[in-house]
Short mmCIF file of C-alpha atoms in Angstrom, two decimals:
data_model
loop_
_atom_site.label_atom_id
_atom_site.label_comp_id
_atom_site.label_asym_id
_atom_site.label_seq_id
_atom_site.Cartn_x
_atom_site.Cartn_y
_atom_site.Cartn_z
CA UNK S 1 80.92 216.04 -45.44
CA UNK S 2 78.06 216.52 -47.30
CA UNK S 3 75.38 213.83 -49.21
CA UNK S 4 73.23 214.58 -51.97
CA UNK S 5 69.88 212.90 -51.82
CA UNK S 6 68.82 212.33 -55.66
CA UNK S 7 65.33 210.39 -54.74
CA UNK S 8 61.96 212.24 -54.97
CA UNK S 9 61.15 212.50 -51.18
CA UNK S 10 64.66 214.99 -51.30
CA UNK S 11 62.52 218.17 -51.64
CA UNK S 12 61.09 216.98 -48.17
CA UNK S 13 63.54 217.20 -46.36
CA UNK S 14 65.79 220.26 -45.20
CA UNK S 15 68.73 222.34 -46.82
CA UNK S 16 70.35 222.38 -43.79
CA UNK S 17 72.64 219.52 -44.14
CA UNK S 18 72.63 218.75 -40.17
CA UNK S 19 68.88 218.82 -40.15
CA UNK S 20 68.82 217.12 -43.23
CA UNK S 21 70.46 214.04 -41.91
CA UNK S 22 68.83 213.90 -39.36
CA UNK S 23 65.14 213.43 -41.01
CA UNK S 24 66.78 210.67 -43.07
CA UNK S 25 67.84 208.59 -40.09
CA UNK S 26 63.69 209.21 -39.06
CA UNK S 27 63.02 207.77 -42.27
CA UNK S 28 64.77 205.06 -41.90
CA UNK S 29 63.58 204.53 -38.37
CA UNK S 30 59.86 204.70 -40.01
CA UNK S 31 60.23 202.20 -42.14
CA UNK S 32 62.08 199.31 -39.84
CA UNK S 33 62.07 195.98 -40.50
CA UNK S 34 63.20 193.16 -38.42
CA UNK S 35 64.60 191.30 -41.76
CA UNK S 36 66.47 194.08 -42.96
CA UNK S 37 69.77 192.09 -42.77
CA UNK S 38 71.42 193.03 -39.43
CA UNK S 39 69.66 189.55 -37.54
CA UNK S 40 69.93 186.34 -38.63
CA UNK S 41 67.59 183.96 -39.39
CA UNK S 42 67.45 182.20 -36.56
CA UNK S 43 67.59 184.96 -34.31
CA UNK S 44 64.22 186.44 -35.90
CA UNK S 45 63.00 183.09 -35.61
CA UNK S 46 63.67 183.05 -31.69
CA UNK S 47 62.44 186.95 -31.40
CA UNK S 48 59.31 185.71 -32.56
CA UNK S 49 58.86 182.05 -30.96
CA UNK S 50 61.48 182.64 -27.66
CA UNK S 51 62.71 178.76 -25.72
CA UNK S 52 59.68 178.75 -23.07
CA UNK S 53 62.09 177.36 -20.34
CA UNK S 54 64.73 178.47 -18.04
CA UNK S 55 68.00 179.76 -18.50
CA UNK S 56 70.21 177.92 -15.83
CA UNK S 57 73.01 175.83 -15.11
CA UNK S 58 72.97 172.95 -13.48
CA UNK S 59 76.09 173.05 -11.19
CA UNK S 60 75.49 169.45 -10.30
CA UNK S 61 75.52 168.59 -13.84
CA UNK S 62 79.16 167.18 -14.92
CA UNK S 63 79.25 169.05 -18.25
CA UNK S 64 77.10 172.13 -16.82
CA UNK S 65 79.85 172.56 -14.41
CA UNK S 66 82.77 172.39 -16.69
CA UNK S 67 80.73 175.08 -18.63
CA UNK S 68 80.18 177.60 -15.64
CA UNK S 69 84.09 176.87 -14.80
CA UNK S 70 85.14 178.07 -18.09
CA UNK S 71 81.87 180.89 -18.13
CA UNK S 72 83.99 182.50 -14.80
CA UNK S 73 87.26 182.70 -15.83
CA UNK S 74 85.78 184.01 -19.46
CA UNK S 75 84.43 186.66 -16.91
CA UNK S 76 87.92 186.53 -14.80
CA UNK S 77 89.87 187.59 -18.26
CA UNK S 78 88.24 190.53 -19.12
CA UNK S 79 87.70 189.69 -22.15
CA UNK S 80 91.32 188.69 -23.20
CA UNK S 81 91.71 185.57 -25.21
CA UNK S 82 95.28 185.59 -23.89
CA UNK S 83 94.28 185.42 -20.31
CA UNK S 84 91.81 183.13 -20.79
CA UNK S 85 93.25 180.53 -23.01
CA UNK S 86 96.33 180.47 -20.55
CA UNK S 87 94.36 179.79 -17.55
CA UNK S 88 93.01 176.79 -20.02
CA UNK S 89 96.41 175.60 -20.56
CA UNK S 90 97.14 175.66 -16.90
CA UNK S 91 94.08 173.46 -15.82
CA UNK S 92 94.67 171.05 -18.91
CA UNK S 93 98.09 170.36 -17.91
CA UNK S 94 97.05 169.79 -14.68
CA UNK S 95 93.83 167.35 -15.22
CA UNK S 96 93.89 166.16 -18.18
CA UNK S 97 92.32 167.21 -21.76
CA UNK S 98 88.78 167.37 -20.11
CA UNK S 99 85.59 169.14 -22.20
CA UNK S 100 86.94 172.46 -21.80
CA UNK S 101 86.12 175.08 -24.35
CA UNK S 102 88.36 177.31 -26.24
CA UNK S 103 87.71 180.53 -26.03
CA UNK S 104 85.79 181.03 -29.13
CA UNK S 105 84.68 177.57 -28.33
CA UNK S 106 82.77 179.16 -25.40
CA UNK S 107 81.76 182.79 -27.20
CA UNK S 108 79.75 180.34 -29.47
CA UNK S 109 78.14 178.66 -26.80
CA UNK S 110 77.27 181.93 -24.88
CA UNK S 111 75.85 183.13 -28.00
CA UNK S 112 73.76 179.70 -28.28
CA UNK S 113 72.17 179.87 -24.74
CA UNK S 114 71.50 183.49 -24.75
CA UNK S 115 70.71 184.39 -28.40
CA UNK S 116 73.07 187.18 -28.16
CA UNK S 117 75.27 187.93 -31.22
CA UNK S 118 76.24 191.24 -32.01
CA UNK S 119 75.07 193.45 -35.08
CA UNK S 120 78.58 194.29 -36.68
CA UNK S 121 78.31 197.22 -39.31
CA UNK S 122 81.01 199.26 -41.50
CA UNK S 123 82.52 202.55 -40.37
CA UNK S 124 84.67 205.15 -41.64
CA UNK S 125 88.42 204.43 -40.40
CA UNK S 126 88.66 207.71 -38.70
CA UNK S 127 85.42 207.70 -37.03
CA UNK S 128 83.67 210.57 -38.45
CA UNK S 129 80.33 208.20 -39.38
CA UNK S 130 79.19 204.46 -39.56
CA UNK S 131 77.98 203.15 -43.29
CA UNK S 132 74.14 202.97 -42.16
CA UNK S 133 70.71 204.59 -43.17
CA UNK S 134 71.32 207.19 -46.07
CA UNK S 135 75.71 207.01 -45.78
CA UNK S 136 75.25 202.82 -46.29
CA UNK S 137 77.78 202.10 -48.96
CA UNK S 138 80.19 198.92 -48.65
CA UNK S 139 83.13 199.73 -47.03
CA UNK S 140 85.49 197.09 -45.36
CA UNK S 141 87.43 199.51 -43.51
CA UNK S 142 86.62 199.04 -39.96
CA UNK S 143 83.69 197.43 -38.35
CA UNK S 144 81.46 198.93 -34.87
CA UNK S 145 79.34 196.21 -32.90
CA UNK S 146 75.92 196.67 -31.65
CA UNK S 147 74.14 194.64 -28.79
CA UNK S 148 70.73 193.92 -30.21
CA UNK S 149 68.09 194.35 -27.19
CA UNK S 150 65.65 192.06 -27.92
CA UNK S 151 67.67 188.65 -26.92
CA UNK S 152 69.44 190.16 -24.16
CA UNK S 153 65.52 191.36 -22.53
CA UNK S 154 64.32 187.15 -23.40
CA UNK S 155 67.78 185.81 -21.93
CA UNK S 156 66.97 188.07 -18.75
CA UNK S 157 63.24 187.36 -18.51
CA UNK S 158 63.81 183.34 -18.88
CA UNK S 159 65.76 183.34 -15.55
CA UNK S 160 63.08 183.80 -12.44
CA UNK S 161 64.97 186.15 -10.25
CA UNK S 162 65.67 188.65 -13.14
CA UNK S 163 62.14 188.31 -14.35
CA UNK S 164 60.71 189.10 -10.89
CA UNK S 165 63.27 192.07 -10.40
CA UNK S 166 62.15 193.50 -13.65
CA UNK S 167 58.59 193.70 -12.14
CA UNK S 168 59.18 196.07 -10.32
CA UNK S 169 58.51 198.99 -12.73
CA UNK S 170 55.09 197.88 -12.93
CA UNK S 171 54.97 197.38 -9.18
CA UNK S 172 56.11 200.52 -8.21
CA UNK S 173 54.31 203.09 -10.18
CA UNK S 174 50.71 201.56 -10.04
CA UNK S 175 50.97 202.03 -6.44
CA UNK S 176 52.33 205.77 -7.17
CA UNK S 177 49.29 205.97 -9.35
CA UNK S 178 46.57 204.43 -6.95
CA UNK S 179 48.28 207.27 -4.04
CA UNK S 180 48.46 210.36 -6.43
CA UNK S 181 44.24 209.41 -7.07
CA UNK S 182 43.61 208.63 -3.48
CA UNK S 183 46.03 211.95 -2.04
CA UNK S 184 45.71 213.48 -4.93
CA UNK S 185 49.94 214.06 -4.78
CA UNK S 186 52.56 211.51 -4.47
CA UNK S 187 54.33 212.31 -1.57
CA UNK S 188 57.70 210.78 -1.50
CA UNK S 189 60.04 211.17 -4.63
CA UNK S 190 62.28 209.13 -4.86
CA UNK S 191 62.39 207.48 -7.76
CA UNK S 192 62.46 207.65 -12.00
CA UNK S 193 59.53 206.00 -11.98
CA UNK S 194 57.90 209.13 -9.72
CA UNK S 195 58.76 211.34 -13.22
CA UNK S 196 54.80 212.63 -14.83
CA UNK S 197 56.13 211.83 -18.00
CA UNK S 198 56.31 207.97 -17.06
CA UNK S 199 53.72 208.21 -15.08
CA UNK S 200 51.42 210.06 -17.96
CA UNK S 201 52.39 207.33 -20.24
CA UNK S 202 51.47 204.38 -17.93
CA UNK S 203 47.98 205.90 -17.11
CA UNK S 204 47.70 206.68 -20.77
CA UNK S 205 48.17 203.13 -21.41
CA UNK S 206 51.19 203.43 -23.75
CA UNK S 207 53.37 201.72 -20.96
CA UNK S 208 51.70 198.14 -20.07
CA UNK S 209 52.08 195.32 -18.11
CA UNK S 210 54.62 193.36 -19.21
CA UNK S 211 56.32 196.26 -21.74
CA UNK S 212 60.51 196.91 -21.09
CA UNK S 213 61.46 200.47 -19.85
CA UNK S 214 64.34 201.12 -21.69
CA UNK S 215 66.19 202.51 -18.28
CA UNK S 216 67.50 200.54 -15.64
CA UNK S 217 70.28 197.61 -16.65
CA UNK S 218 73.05 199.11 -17.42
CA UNK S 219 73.46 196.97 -21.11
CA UNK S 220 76.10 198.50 -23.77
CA UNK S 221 73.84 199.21 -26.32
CA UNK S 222 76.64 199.81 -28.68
CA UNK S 223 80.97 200.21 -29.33
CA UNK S 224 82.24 202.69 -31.47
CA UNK S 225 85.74 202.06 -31.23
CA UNK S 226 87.72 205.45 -32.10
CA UNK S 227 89.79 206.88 -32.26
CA UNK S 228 88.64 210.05 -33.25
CA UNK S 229 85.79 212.06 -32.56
CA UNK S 230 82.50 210.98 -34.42
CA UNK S 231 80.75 213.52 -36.16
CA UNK S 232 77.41 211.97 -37.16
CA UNK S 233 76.38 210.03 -33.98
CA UNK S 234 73.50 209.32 -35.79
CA UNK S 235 74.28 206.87 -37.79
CA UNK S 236 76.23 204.61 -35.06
CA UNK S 237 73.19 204.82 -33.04
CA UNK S 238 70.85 203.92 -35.64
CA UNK S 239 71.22 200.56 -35.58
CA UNK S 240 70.29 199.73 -32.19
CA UNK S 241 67.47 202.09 -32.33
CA UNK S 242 66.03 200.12 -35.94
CA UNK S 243 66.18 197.22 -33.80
CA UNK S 244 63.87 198.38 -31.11
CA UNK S 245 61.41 200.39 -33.59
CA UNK S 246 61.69 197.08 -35.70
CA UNK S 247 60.23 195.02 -32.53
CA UNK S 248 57.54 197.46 -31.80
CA UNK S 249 56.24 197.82 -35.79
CA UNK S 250 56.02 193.72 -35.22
CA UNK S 251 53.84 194.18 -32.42
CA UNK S 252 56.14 193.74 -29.67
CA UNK S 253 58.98 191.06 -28.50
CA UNK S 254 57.61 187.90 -27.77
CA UNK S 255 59.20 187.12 -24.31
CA UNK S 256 58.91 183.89 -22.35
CA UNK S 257 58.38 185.11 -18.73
CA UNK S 258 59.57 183.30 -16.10
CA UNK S 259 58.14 185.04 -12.88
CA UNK S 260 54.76 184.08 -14.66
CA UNK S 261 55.26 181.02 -16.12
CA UNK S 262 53.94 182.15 -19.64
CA UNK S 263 54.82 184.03 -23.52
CA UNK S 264 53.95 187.64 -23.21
CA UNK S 265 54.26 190.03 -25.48
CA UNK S 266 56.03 192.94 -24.67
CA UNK S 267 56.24 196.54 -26.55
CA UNK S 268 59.95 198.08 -25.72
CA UNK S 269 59.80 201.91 -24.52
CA UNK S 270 62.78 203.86 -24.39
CA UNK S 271 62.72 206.28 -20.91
CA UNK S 272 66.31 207.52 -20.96
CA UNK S 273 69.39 207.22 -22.86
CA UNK S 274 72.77 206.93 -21.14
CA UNK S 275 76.53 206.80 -22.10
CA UNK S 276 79.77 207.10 -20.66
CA UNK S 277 81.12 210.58 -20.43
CA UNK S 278 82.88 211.22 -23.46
CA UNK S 279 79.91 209.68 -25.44
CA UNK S 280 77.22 211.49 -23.41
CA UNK S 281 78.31 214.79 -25.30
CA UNK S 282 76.83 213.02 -28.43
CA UNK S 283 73.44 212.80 -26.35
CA UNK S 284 72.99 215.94 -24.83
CA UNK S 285 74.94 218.65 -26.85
CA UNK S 286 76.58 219.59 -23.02
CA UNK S 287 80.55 219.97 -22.49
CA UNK S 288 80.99 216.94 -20.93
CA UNK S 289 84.23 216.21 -18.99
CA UNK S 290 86.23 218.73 -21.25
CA UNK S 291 85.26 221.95 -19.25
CA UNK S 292 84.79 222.28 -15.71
CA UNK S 293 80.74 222.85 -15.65
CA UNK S 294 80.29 220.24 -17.42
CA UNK S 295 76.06 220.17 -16.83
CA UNK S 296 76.02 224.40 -17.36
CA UNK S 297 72.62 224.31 -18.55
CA UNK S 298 70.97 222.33 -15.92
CA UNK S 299 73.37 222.60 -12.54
CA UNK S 300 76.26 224.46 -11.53
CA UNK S 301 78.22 221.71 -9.94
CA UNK S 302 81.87 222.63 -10.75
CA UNK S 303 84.09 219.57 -11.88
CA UNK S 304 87.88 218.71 -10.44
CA UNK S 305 90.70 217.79 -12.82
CA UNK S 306 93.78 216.06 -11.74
CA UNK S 307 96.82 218.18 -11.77
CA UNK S 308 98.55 219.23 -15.50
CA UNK S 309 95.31 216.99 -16.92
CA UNK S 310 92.68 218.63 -18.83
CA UNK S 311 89.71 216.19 -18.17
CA UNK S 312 87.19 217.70 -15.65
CA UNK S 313 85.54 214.67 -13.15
CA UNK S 314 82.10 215.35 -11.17
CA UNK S 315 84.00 214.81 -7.71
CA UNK S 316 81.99 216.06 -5.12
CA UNK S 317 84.45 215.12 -1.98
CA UNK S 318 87.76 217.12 -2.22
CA UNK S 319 91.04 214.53 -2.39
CA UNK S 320 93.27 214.46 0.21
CA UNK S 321 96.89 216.82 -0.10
CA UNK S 322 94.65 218.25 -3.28
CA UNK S 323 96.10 221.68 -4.24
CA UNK S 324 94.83 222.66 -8.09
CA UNK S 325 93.93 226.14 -8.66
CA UNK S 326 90.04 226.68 -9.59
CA UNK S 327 89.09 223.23 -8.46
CA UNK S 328 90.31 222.94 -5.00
CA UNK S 329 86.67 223.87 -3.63
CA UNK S 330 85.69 222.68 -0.10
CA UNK S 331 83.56 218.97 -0.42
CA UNK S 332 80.32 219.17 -1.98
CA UNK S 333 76.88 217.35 -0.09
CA UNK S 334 75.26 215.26 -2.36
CA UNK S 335 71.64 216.43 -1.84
CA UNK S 336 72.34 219.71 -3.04
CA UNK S 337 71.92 221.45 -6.47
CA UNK S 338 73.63 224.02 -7.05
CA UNK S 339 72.69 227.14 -9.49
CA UNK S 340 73.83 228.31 -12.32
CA UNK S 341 76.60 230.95 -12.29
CA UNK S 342 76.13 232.50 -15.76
CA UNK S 343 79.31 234.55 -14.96
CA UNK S 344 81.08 231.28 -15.30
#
C-alpha cells in the first residue's frame, strides 16, 4: 500500500515508504491535542478537574450493594451479555424485579464512576491498518477500541490502597539512588526500577514525584480485533500514544491522590511497552511464537511446541510423557540465560 503526501512538509520526509510513515505518525504525535475528537467533552473536563473523593462502594449501602452484586457477576461472565443477563433473569425470578441493572445498564454506570470509555476508531476490514494520523479517511467498515490512560491512572489513584501501591516507584528507587551515592554501586538487582536508564531519568529530574511509569499494571492499552495480520502497527497504536503525548503537552494529568489527600499533577512516562505474543512481534521486530528461538537476538532459550502444532511456547519445565523431536530438551532453571547459538 502506498500514500502520497501532497502537503509542503512532503519533501521532509523520506522516500522510503516504511520510513516515511513512520515520520508522519511523529508528526502527528508532535502536534497532539487533547480535543482532537477521540475524548469527549466531559471526559476532558474530568482530565483536567478529576472528582477529589474516593472511589468505593459502600457494601452496607442498599443500592451500593445491589451495584457490587451485579459489578461481580459482570466480572463472573467474562464479558458475555448472554451469561450475564441470564444470571439476571435467574435472581429476578427469584426476588423480585429489584434495582438490578441490565447489562448495558451497568457498562454505563462503570463508565460513570470510573471515567473510562473507550476511544473507538475505523479500520480496514482485513486488518492491514487503522484510519488514523496520515491513512484517516471515513470508513465504516470495522471499528478497533482503545483504553484511554488517563481515567483509568485517576480511577486507580482515587482509591487509597492503589494510590499507596503506586508509590512505590518513587519509594524504591530514591532509596536505590541515596545507596548508589553513599556505596557508590547498588548492590542488589532486583528490580526494573534498578535499570540506569530509569534511574538516569529520575536523578535527571524528568521522572518526579507523583509522575506514572508507564510499566507495571498490566492495562490493555488497546484491541485490534483480526483477523489478519496488521501491517502498519503504527497506526493502531497511535491513538493511545496521542493520548498520553496529548496529557503531557497539557502539562500533565491532573490526578486526585488519595494516599495524600490532595490534586497533583502528574506527567505520564512510558518505561516499557508490552503485548501478548503474537502482538509483541509488532514491538520488537523478533519471531515471536512462530519459530522456536523466538528471543534470537537477545537469548537462546529454545521454545516447545505441542505435537503436529506450529506455535513455539517459552516452556522452561519439560511436560510429562512429552516426546516431540527438537523440543524435547531436559527442563530449563529459570535463573539462567542462555547464549546465542548462531548455528541455529
Amino acid at each position: 500500500m502506498t500514500y502520497d503526501n501532497d502537503d509542503d512538509t512532503s519533501e521532509c520526509y523520506s522516500h522510503i515508504e516504511e520510513v516515511r510513515i513512520a515520520q508522519q505518525f511523529i508528526e502527528v504525535l508532535k502536534n497532539a491535542e487533547l480535543n482532537n475528537g477521540d475524548l469527549s467533552a466531559e471526559m476532558i473536563a474530568a482530565l483536567l478537574d478529576p472528582p477529589k473523593d474516593s472511589l468505593k462502594l459502600n457494601p452496607e449501602d442498599h443500592s451500593d450493594n445491589d451495584l457490587l452484586m451485579c459489578l461481580r457477576l459482570f466480572l463472573n461472565a467474562c464479558n458475555s451479555a448472554d451469561k450475564y443477563n441470564n444470571a439476571i433473569c435467574a435472581i429476578k425470578q427469584r426476588f423480585g424485579d429489584n434495582d438490578i441493572l441490565s447489562y448495558d445498564q451497568l457498562k454505563r454506570r462503570i463508565a460513570q464512576l470510573t471515567g473510562i470509555s473507550p476511544i473507538i476508531r475505523d479500520m480496514c476490514i482485513e486488518s492491514c491498518l487503522a484510519y488514523t494520523g496520515p491513512f484517516s479517511v471515513p470508513a465504516l467498515w470495522q471499528e478497533f477500541y482503545t483504553i484511554p490512560i488517563g481515567p483509568a491512572i485517576q480511577a486507580f489513584k482515587r482509591n487509597y490502597q492503589i494510590a499507596s501501591d503506586m508509590n512505590y516507584f518513587w519509594s524504591h528507587v530514591t532509596k536505590l539512588l541515596a545507596e548508589q551515592q553513599e556505596k557508590g554501586v547498588i548492590e542488589l538487582i532486583d528490580d526494573i526500577t534498578c535499570g540506569t536508564d530509569i534511574l538516569k531519568a529520575v536523578n535527571q529530574g524528568d521522572i518526579g514525584k507523583h509522575d506514572t511509569v508507564l510499566m507495571r499494571y498490566v492495562i490493555p492499552g488497546g484491541i485490534m480485533p483480526g483477523p489478519f495480520k496488521i501491517k502498519i502497527v503504527e497506526s493502531y497504536l497511535v491513538v493511545g500514544l496521542n493520548h498520553v503525548a496529548a496529557i503531557n503537552k497539557a502539562g500533565g494529568l491532573k490526578v486526585w491522590d488519595a494516599s495524600h489527600q490532595k490534586t497533583v499533577t502528574s506527567k505520564l512516562y512510558i518505561a516499557l511497552a508490552t503485548a501478548n505474543g503474537p502482538g509483541m512481534v509488532y514491538l520488537n521486530g523478533l519471531v515471536g511464537h512462530s519459530g522456536k528461538y523466538g528471543c534470537r537476538l537477545w537469548c537462546g532459550l529454545p521454545g516447545r511446541h505441542k505435537p503436529s502444532a506450529p506455535m513455539y511456547y517459552p516452556v522452561l519445565s519439560k511436560p510429562d510423557d512429552y516426546i516431540v523431536q527438537g523440543c524435547d530438551h531436559d527442563d530449563i532453571p529459570p535463573r539462567i540465560v542462555h547464549p546465542i547459538d548462531q548455528a541455529q
